[in-house]
Amino acid sequence: MVLATLHFVRGRALLCAAPGGSRSYNTFGMVPVYNMAKLDTIIRGGRVVTASDTVACDVGIRAGRIAALGEDLGAANEIIDARGRLVLPGGIDSHVHLSQPSGPGIVMADDFDTGTRAAAFGGNSLVMPFCLQEKGQSLRDALKAYHAKAEGSCHVDVSFHLIISDPTPQVLGQELPALVRDGYTSFKVFMTYQDLALSDIELLEVFSTSRDTGALVMVHAENYDAIRFLTDRLERAGDTAPRFHATSRPIPVEREATHRAISLAELIDVPIMIVHVSNGEAMEQIRWAQQRGMKVFAETCPQYLVLTEKDLDGLNMEGAKYVCSPPPRDEASQKACWLGLETGVFQLFSSDHCPFRYKDTQGKLTPKGRTSFRWVPNGIPGVETRLPILFSEGVVKGRISLNQFVALSATNHARMYGLHPRKGTIAVGADADIAIWDAERQVTITQEMLHHGSDYTPYEGLKVTGWPTVTMVRGKVVTRDGALTESRSGQHIARERSSYAARSLRA
Ligand code: DUC
Ligand code: ZN
Ligand code: ZN
């Protein structure tokens, strides 16, 4: 009997047939597959979880890809014992900031080396940092400089988004379309921050380019003028401590901008991604749009699930450790964000890792930051703790299923940003990007155990259950039991256009 099956991955059909070879099964455990060549690695005895299935089977890896799923896969150069463990797609964190220019005198705490190292220890196989276009800069120049920083430094794979701060006709008409064709298929725009905020007409121009090119626009939705107004008023009243950062950008500031971004996207008829949603009122705008049939996608982050505005109350400058935008809110907002994850309003759970050192005059304790929260660098570290927090608070506490965990932490990111089916799942033909998890391990998060470049974690003391023990990138074990085992073999991955963001056929 000839047993063979075709797998279509990356548009190529993979014929896996080899009478007399080991027997295995495709992703769904249904079709037997035979294969002759020796495998490089077998992950044996684990429970394999994808966004849709949970199957007890072994994973065979050859030449950096998953070659077989099944039992009795035969011999391999290396056997990884995964008995009692979960075998998951390596996490994809589609929202991280590494080596990003952060204003005069401010230096981000992670470069590609430390940031991707922390990502690997946190169970991630790929992260997506932002290449920032500074005002007046060409996107090509910004990318060239950013690639130079990443080259030879990455422990996991990376794939860049662009930040558009200067949407000139040249940038939108010439540069962006060419870059989308080159695999930079997503870009972020800001509705706040000096030197970054785009006006409504500029947003419309960017959205229009996104519609023309099929790229996905990510939107930071906060109302810049409202924040400036509130900040000026707070400063005049002498309310300059870090906790007033949250007062200066309350929920209506985010809700209004979210609604405006959705309305502008509706005018252009283009899908958008609202990033780092922090509360139920902004989420309601998104759900409203989704229920009207719009392709409005959304992301939330750990800080909106386990931190609150009260964390900014620390003595002296301690609150600066929690300054990020949008700010953490209250318990009702946390509940709303959980509901968004549970019910599919949010497709993505990302870290928004944006690390600064605390005890550092180039970080949170910049001299100007002591004069007002206005100058405290915005952002907190989180790439290493994102997955354990979602696993523990989500799966272990029964809020989401294991399959939802995989979707929210890996598969949806790959689909949303044009990396699927190469990345984000466990399937024959996909890259062997895998994280093995000890679902029972109890860990108290502390700064000492982490590998990022920051000197603190906002999650200090948080107890979690479940931790990744092995992270693999394209078949290479990068971290194992708390040790780095492979050095800097991460690559930049060019992407297809998002399948989620395909243009509607309307009009
Ligand atoms: N927006 C982000 O996406 N990250 C950090 C700071 C910010 O405002
Ligand atoms: Zn942002
Ligand atoms: Zn961010």
PDB file of N, CA, C and O in Angstrom, residues 133-180:
ATOM      1  N   GLN A 133      10.858  55.838  11.486  1.00  0.00           N
ATOM      2  CA  GLN A 133      11.261  56.905  10.552  1.00  0.00           C
ATOM      3  C   GLN A 133      11.284  58.217  11.334  1.00  0.00           C
ATOM      4  O   GLN A 133      10.267  58.613  11.904  1.00  0.00           O
ATOM      5  N   GLU A 134      12.432  58.873  11.410  1.00  0.00           N
ATOM      6  CA  GLU A 134      12.454  60.182  12.046  1.00  0.00           C
ATOM      7  C   GLU A 134      12.033  61.224  11.020  1.00  0.00           C
ATOM      8  O   GLU A 134      12.141  60.994   9.808  1.00  0.00           O
ATOM      9  N   LYS A 135      11.535  62.350  11.514  1.00  0.00           N
ATOM     10  CA  LYS A 135      11.043  63.401  10.604  1.00  0.00           C
ATOM     11  C   LYS A 135      12.124  63.767   9.582  1.00  0.00           C
ATOM     12  O   LYS A 135      13.288  63.961   9.939  1.00  0.00           O
ATOM     13  N   GLY A 136      11.751  63.784   8.333  1.00  0.00           N
ATOM     14  CA  GLY A 136      12.690  64.162   7.277  1.00  0.00           C
ATOM     15  C   GLY A 136      13.518  62.989   6.768  1.00  0.00           C
ATOM     16  O   GLY A 136      14.224  63.117   5.772  1.00  0.00           O
ATOM     17  N   GLN A 137      13.406  61.846   7.426  1.00  0.00           N
ATOM     18  CA  GLN A 137      14.248  60.700   7.037  1.00  0.00           C
ATOM     19  C   GLN A 137      13.524  59.849   5.995  1.00  0.00           C
ATOM     20  O   GLN A 137      12.293  59.713   6.035  1.00  0.00           O
ATOM     21  N   SER A 138      14.290  59.261   5.088  1.00  0.00           N
ATOM     22  CA  SER A 138      13.645  58.342   4.155  1.00  0.00           C
ATOM     23  C   SER A 138      13.488  56.993   4.855  1.00  0.00           C
ATOM     24  O   SER A 138      14.276  56.640   5.736  1.00  0.00           O
ATOM     25  N   LEU A 139      12.446  56.264   4.453  1.00  0.00           N
ATOM     26  CA  LEU A 139      12.205  54.957   5.080  1.00  0.00           C
ATOM     27  C   LEU A 139      13.358  54.003   4.784  1.00  0.00           C
ATOM     28  O   LEU A 139      13.755  53.210   5.640  1.00  0.00           O
ATOM     29  N   ARG A 140      13.878  54.088   3.577  1.00  0.00           N
ATOM     30  CA  ARG A 140      15.005  53.203   3.205  1.00  0.00           C
ATOM     31  C   ARG A 140      16.205  53.448   4.110  1.00  0.00           C
ATOM     32  O   ARG A 140      16.848  52.510   4.560  1.00  0.00           O
ATOM     33  N   ASP A 141      16.486  54.724   4.381  1.00  0.00           N
ATOM     34  CA  ASP A 141      17.629  55.035   5.251  1.00  0.00           C
ATOM     35  C   ASP A 141      17.371  54.519   6.664  1.00  0.00           C
ATOM     36  O   ASP A 141      18.276  53.971   7.312  1.00  0.00           O
ATOM     37  N   ALA A 142      16.140  54.727   7.143  1.00  0.00           N
ATOM     38  CA  ALA A 142      15.803  54.251   8.492  1.00  0.00           C
ATOM     39  C   ALA A 142      15.968  52.729   8.562  1.00  0.00           C
ATOM     40  O   ALA A 142      16.534  52.184   9.521  1.00  0.00           O
ATOM     41  N   LEU A 143      15.522  52.047   7.512  1.00  0.00           N
ATOM     42  CA  LEU A 143      15.615  50.578   7.505  1.00  0.00           C
ATOM     43  C   LEU A 143      17.063  50.099   7.436  1.00  0.00           C
ATOM     44  O   LEU A 143      17.441  49.124   8.104  1.00  0.00           O
ATOM     45  N   LYS A 144      17.838  50.795   6.639  1.00  0.00           N
ATOM     46  CA  LYS A 144      19.254  50.402   6.497  1.00  0.00           C
ATOM     47  C   LYS A 144      19.939  50.469   7.864  1.00  0.00           C
ATOM     48  O   LYS A 144      20.645  49.537   8.277  1.00  0.00           O
ATOM     49  N   ALA A 145      19.690  51.568   8.562  1.00  0.00           N
ATOM     50  CA  ALA A 145      20.322  51.733   9.884  1.00  0.00           C
ATOM     51  C   ALA A 145      19.793  50.689  10.871  1.00  0.00           C
ATOM     52  O   ALA A 145      20.560  50.145  11.687  1.00  0.00           O
ATOM     53  N   TYR A 146      18.507  50.398  10.783  1.00  0.00           N
ATOM     54  CA  TYR A 146      17.916  49.450  11.745  1.00  0.00           C
ATOM     55  C   TYR A 146      18.408  48.023  11.469  1.00  0.00           C
ATOM     56  O   TYR A 146      18.715  47.279  12.400  1.00  0.00           O
ATOM     57  N   HIS A 147      18.493  47.672  10.193  1.00  0.00           N
ATOM     58  CA  HIS A 147      19.038  46.345   9.854  1.00  0.00           C
ATOM     59  C   HIS A 147      20.480  46.211  10.347  1.00  0.00           C
ATOM     60  O   HIS A 147      20.888  45.151  10.816  1.00  0.00           O
ATOM     61  N   ALA A 148      21.236  47.306  10.230  1.00  0.00           N
ATOM     62  CA  ALA A 148      22.646  47.250  10.669  1.00  0.00           C
ATOM     63  C   ALA A 148      22.713  46.946  12.173  1.00  0.00           C
ATOM     64  O   ALA A 148      23.602  46.217  12.627  1.00  0.00           O
ATOM     65  N   LYS A 149      21.760  47.497  12.929  1.00  0.00           N
ATOM     66  CA  LYS A 149      21.750  47.223  14.374  1.00  0.00           C
ATOM     67  C   LYS A 149      21.395  45.764  14.667  1.00  0.00           C
ATOM     68  O   LYS A 149      21.876  45.173  15.626  1.00  0.00           O
ATOM     69  N   ALA A 150      20.525  45.205  13.846  1.00  0.00           N
ATOM     70  CA  ALA A 150      20.042  43.847  14.107  1.00  0.00           C
ATOM     71  C   ALA A 150      21.009  42.771  13.615  1.00  0.00           C
ATOM     72  O   ALA A 150      21.106  41.683  14.205  1.00  0.00           O
ATOM     73  N   GLU A 151      21.709  43.083  12.564  1.00  0.00           N
ATOM     74  CA  GLU A 151      22.564  42.112  11.867  1.00  0.00           C
ATOM     75  C   GLU A 151      23.495  41.365  12.837  1.00  0.00           C
ATOM     76  O   GLU A 151      24.288  41.979  13.545  1.00  0.00           O
ATOM     77  N   GLY A 152      23.387  40.065  12.851  1.00  0.00           N
ATOM     78  CA  GLY A 152      24.292  39.242  13.657  1.00  0.00           C
ATOM     79  C   GLY A 152      24.036  39.301  15.152  1.00  0.00           C
ATOM     80  O   GLY A 152      24.806  38.735  15.937  1.00  0.00           O
ATOM     81  N   SER A 153      22.975  39.982  15.584  1.00  0.00           N
ATOM     82  CA  SER A 153      22.739  40.168  17.026  1.00  0.00           C
ATOM     83  C   SER A 153      21.539  39.405  17.566  1.00  0.00           C
ATOM     84  O   SER A 153      21.330  39.389  18.775  1.00  0.00           O
ATOM     85  N   CYS A 154      20.733  38.827  16.682  1.00  0.00           N
ATOM     86  CA  CYS A 154      19.419  38.337  17.132  1.00  0.00           C
ATOM     87  C   CYS A 154      19.443  36.864  17.553  1.00  0.00           C
ATOM     88  O   CYS A 154      19.928  36.006  16.824  1.00  0.00           O
ATOM     89  N   HIS A 155      18.861  36.587  18.697  1.00  0.00           N
ATOM     90  CA  HIS A 155      18.769  35.214  19.206  1.00  0.00           C
ATOM     91  C   HIS A 155      17.509  34.518  18.709  1.00  0.00           C
ATOM     92  O   HIS A 155      17.413  33.296  18.772  1.00  0.00           O
ATOM     93  N   VAL A 156      16.510  35.286  18.339  1.00  0.00           N
ATOM     94  CA  VAL A 156      15.318  34.707  17.709  1.00  0.00           C
ATOM     95  C   VAL A 156      15.107  35.454  16.393  1.00  0.00           C
ATOM     96  O   VAL A 156      15.766  36.475  16.132  1.00  0.00           O
ATOM     97  N   ASP A 157      14.184  34.964  15.579  1.00  0.00           N
ATOM     98  CA  ASP A 157      13.908  35.662  14.325  1.00  0.00           C
ATOM     99  C   ASP A 157      13.209  36.994  14.606  1.00  0.00           C
ATOM    100  O   ASP A 157      12.535  37.152  15.630  1.00  0.00           O
ATOM    101  N   VAL A 158      13.403  37.919  13.695  1.00  0.00           N
ATOM    102  CA  VAL A 158      12.766  39.227  13.825  1.00  0.00           C
ATOM    103  C   VAL A 158      12.121  39.584  12.486  1.00  0.00           C
ATOM    104  O   VAL A 158      12.527  39.082  11.437  1.00  0.00           O
ATOM    105  N   SER A 159      11.113  40.430  12.547  1.00  0.00           N
ATOM    106  CA  SER A 159      10.517  40.951  11.319  1.00  0.00           C
ATOM    107  C   SER A 159      10.024  42.358  11.630  1.00  0.00           C
ATOM    108  O   SER A 159       9.299  42.552  12.605  1.00  0.00           O
ATOM    109  N   PHE A 160      10.444  43.313  10.852  1.00  0.00           N
ATOM    110  CA  PHE A 160      10.228  44.714  11.229  1.00  0.00           C
ATOM    111  C   PHE A 160       8.888  45.262  10.733  1.00  0.00           C
ATOM    112  O   PHE A 160       8.515  45.069   9.582  1.00  0.00           O
ATOM    113  N   HIS A 161       8.222  46.029  11.611  1.00  0.00           N
ATOM    114  CA  HIS A 161       7.191  46.975  11.178  1.00  0.00           C
ATOM    115  C   HIS A 161       7.908  48.311  10.922  1.00  0.00           C
ATOM    116  O   HIS A 161       9.021  48.541  11.411  1.00  0.00           O
ATOM    117  N   LEU A 162       7.207  49.214  10.248  1.00  0.00           N
ATOM    118  CA  LEU A 162       7.712  50.579  10.089  1.00  0.00           C
ATOM    119  C   LEU A 162       6.865  51.522  10.942  1.00  0.00           C
ATOM    120  O   LEU A 162       5.677  51.265  11.141  1.00  0.00           O
ATOM    121  N   ILE A 163       7.466  52.593  11.452  1.00  0.00           N
ATOM    122  CA  ILE A 163       6.687  53.679  12.062  1.00  0.00           C
ATOM    123  C   ILE A 163       6.758  54.859  11.112  1.00  0.00           C
ATOM    124  O   ILE A 163       7.856  55.336  10.775  1.00  0.00           O
ATOM    125  N   ILE A 164       5.599  55.330  10.674  1.00  0.00           N
ATOM    126  CA  ILE A 164       5.557  56.443   9.709  1.00  0.00           C
ATOM    127  C   ILE A 164       5.311  57.736  10.491  1.00  0.00           C
ATOM    128  O   ILE A 164       4.220  57.956  11.025  1.00  0.00           O
ATOM    129  N   SER A 165       6.345  58.578  10.542  1.00  0.00           N
ATOM    130  CA  SER A 165       6.185  59.852  11.251  1.00  0.00           C
ATOM    131  C   SER A 165       6.131  61.031  10.284  1.00  0.00           C
ATOM    132  O   SER A 165       5.764  62.131  10.658  1.00  0.00           O
ATOM    133  N   ASP A 166       6.501  60.771   9.039  1.00  0.00           N
ATOM    134  CA  ASP A 166       6.582  61.861   8.058  1.00  0.00           C
ATOM    135  C   ASP A 166       6.008  61.383   6.725  1.00  0.00           C
ATOM    136  O   ASP A 166       6.747  61.022   5.799  1.00  0.00           O
ATOM    137  N   PRO A 167       4.675  61.383   6.629  1.00  0.00           N
ATOM    138  CA  PRO A 167       4.038  60.783   5.439  1.00  0.00           C
ATOM    139  C   PRO A 167       3.998  61.739   4.248  1.00  0.00           C
ATOM    140  O   PRO A 167       2.936  62.192   3.830  1.00  0.00           O
ATOM    141  N   THR A 168       5.158  62.034   3.722  1.00  0.00           N
ATOM    142  CA  THR A 168       5.231  62.925   2.554  1.00  0.00           C
ATOM    143  C   THR A 168       4.724  62.184   1.312  1.00  0.00           C
ATOM    144  O   THR A 168       4.654  60.940   1.306  1.00  0.00           O
ATOM    145  N   PRO A 169       4.393  62.933   0.261  1.00  0.00           N
ATOM    146  CA  PRO A 169       3.979  62.261  -0.981  1.00  0.00           C
ATOM    147  C   PRO A 169       5.035  61.262  -1.470  1.00  0.00           C
ATOM    148  O   PRO A 169       4.702  60.183  -1.970  1.00  0.00           O
ATOM    149  N   GLN A 170       6.313  61.614  -1.301  1.00  0.00           N
ATOM    150  CA  GLN A 170       7.390  60.703  -1.727  1.00  0.00           C
ATOM    151  C   GLN A 170       7.351  59.403  -0.916  1.00  0.00           C
ATOM    152  O   GLN A 170       7.456  58.298  -1.457  1.00  0.00           O
ATOM    153  N   VAL A 171       7.182  59.554   0.398  1.00  0.00           N
ATOM    154  CA  VAL A 171       7.157  58.377   1.283  1.00  0.00           C
ATOM    155  C   VAL A 171       5.949  57.503   0.949  1.00  0.00           C
ATOM    156  O   VAL A 171       6.069  56.277   0.795  1.00  0.00           O
ATOM    157  N   LEU A 172       4.783  58.128   0.811  1.00  0.00           N
ATOM    158  CA  LEU A 172       3.568  57.335   0.596  1.00  0.00           C
ATOM    159  C   LEU A 172       3.436  56.845  -0.843  1.00  0.00           C
ATOM    160  O   LEU A 172       2.942  55.741  -1.084  1.00  0.00           O
ATOM    161  N   GLY A 173       3.901  57.671  -1.771  1.00  0.00           N
ATOM    162  CA  GLY A 173       3.701  57.311  -3.177  1.00  0.00           C
ATOM    163  C   GLY A 173       4.783  56.400  -3.729  1.00  0.00           C
ATOM    164  O   GLY A 173       4.516  55.575  -4.610  1.00  0.00           O
ATOM    165  N   GLN A 174       6.014  56.578  -3.228  1.00  0.00           N
ATOM    166  CA  GLN A 174       7.129  55.818  -3.811  1.00  0.00           C
ATOM    167  C   GLN A 174       7.688  54.764  -2.850  1.00  0.00           C
ATOM    168  O   GLN A 174       7.748  53.591  -3.166  1.00  0.00           O
ATOM    169  N   GLU A 175       8.112  55.270  -1.674  1.00  0.00           N
ATOM    170  CA  GLU A 175       8.868  54.374  -0.793  1.00  0.00           C
ATOM    171  C   GLU A 175       8.021  53.233  -0.231  1.00  0.00           C
ATOM    172  O   GLU A 175       8.416  52.072  -0.284  1.00  0.00           O
ATOM    173  N   LEU A 176       6.865  53.612   0.335  1.00  0.00           N
ATOM    174  CA  LEU A 176       6.076  52.575   1.004  1.00  0.00           C
ATOM    175  C   LEU A 176       5.631  51.447   0.070  1.00  0.00           C
ATOM    176  O   LEU A 176       5.809  50.266   0.403  1.00  0.00           O
ATOM    177  N   PRO A 177       5.085  51.762  -1.097  1.00  0.00           N
ATOM    178  CA  PRO A 177       4.660  50.660  -1.971  1.00  0.00           C
ATOM    179  C   PRO A 177       5.814  49.705  -2.293  1.00  0.00           C
ATOM    180  O   PRO A 177       5.634  48.481  -2.305  1.00  0.00           O
ATOM    181  N   ALA A 178       7.004  50.264  -2.500  1.00  0.00           N
ATOM    182  CA  ALA A 178       8.156  49.398  -2.816  1.00  0.00           C
ATOM    183  C   ALA A 178       8.528  48.554  -1.588  1.00  0.00           C
ATOM    184  O   ALA A 178       8.861  47.369  -1.717  1.00  0.00           O
ATOM    185  N   LEU A 179       8.461  49.158  -0.422  1.00  0.00           N
ATOM    186  CA  LEU A 179       8.836  48.412   0.790  1.00  0.00           C
ATOM    187  C   LEU A 179       7.813  47.329   1.126  1.00  0.00           C
ATOM    188  O   LEU A 179       8.175  46.262   1.623  1.00  0.00           O
ATOM    189  N   VAL A 180       6.564  47.601   0.848  1.00  0.00           N
ATOM    190  CA  VAL A 180       5.547  46.557   1.069  1.00  0.00           C
ATOM    191  C   VAL A 180       5.862  45.364   0.158  1.00  0.00           C
ATOM    192  O   VAL A 180       5.834  44.208   0.600  1.00  0.00           O
TER     193      VAL A 180
END
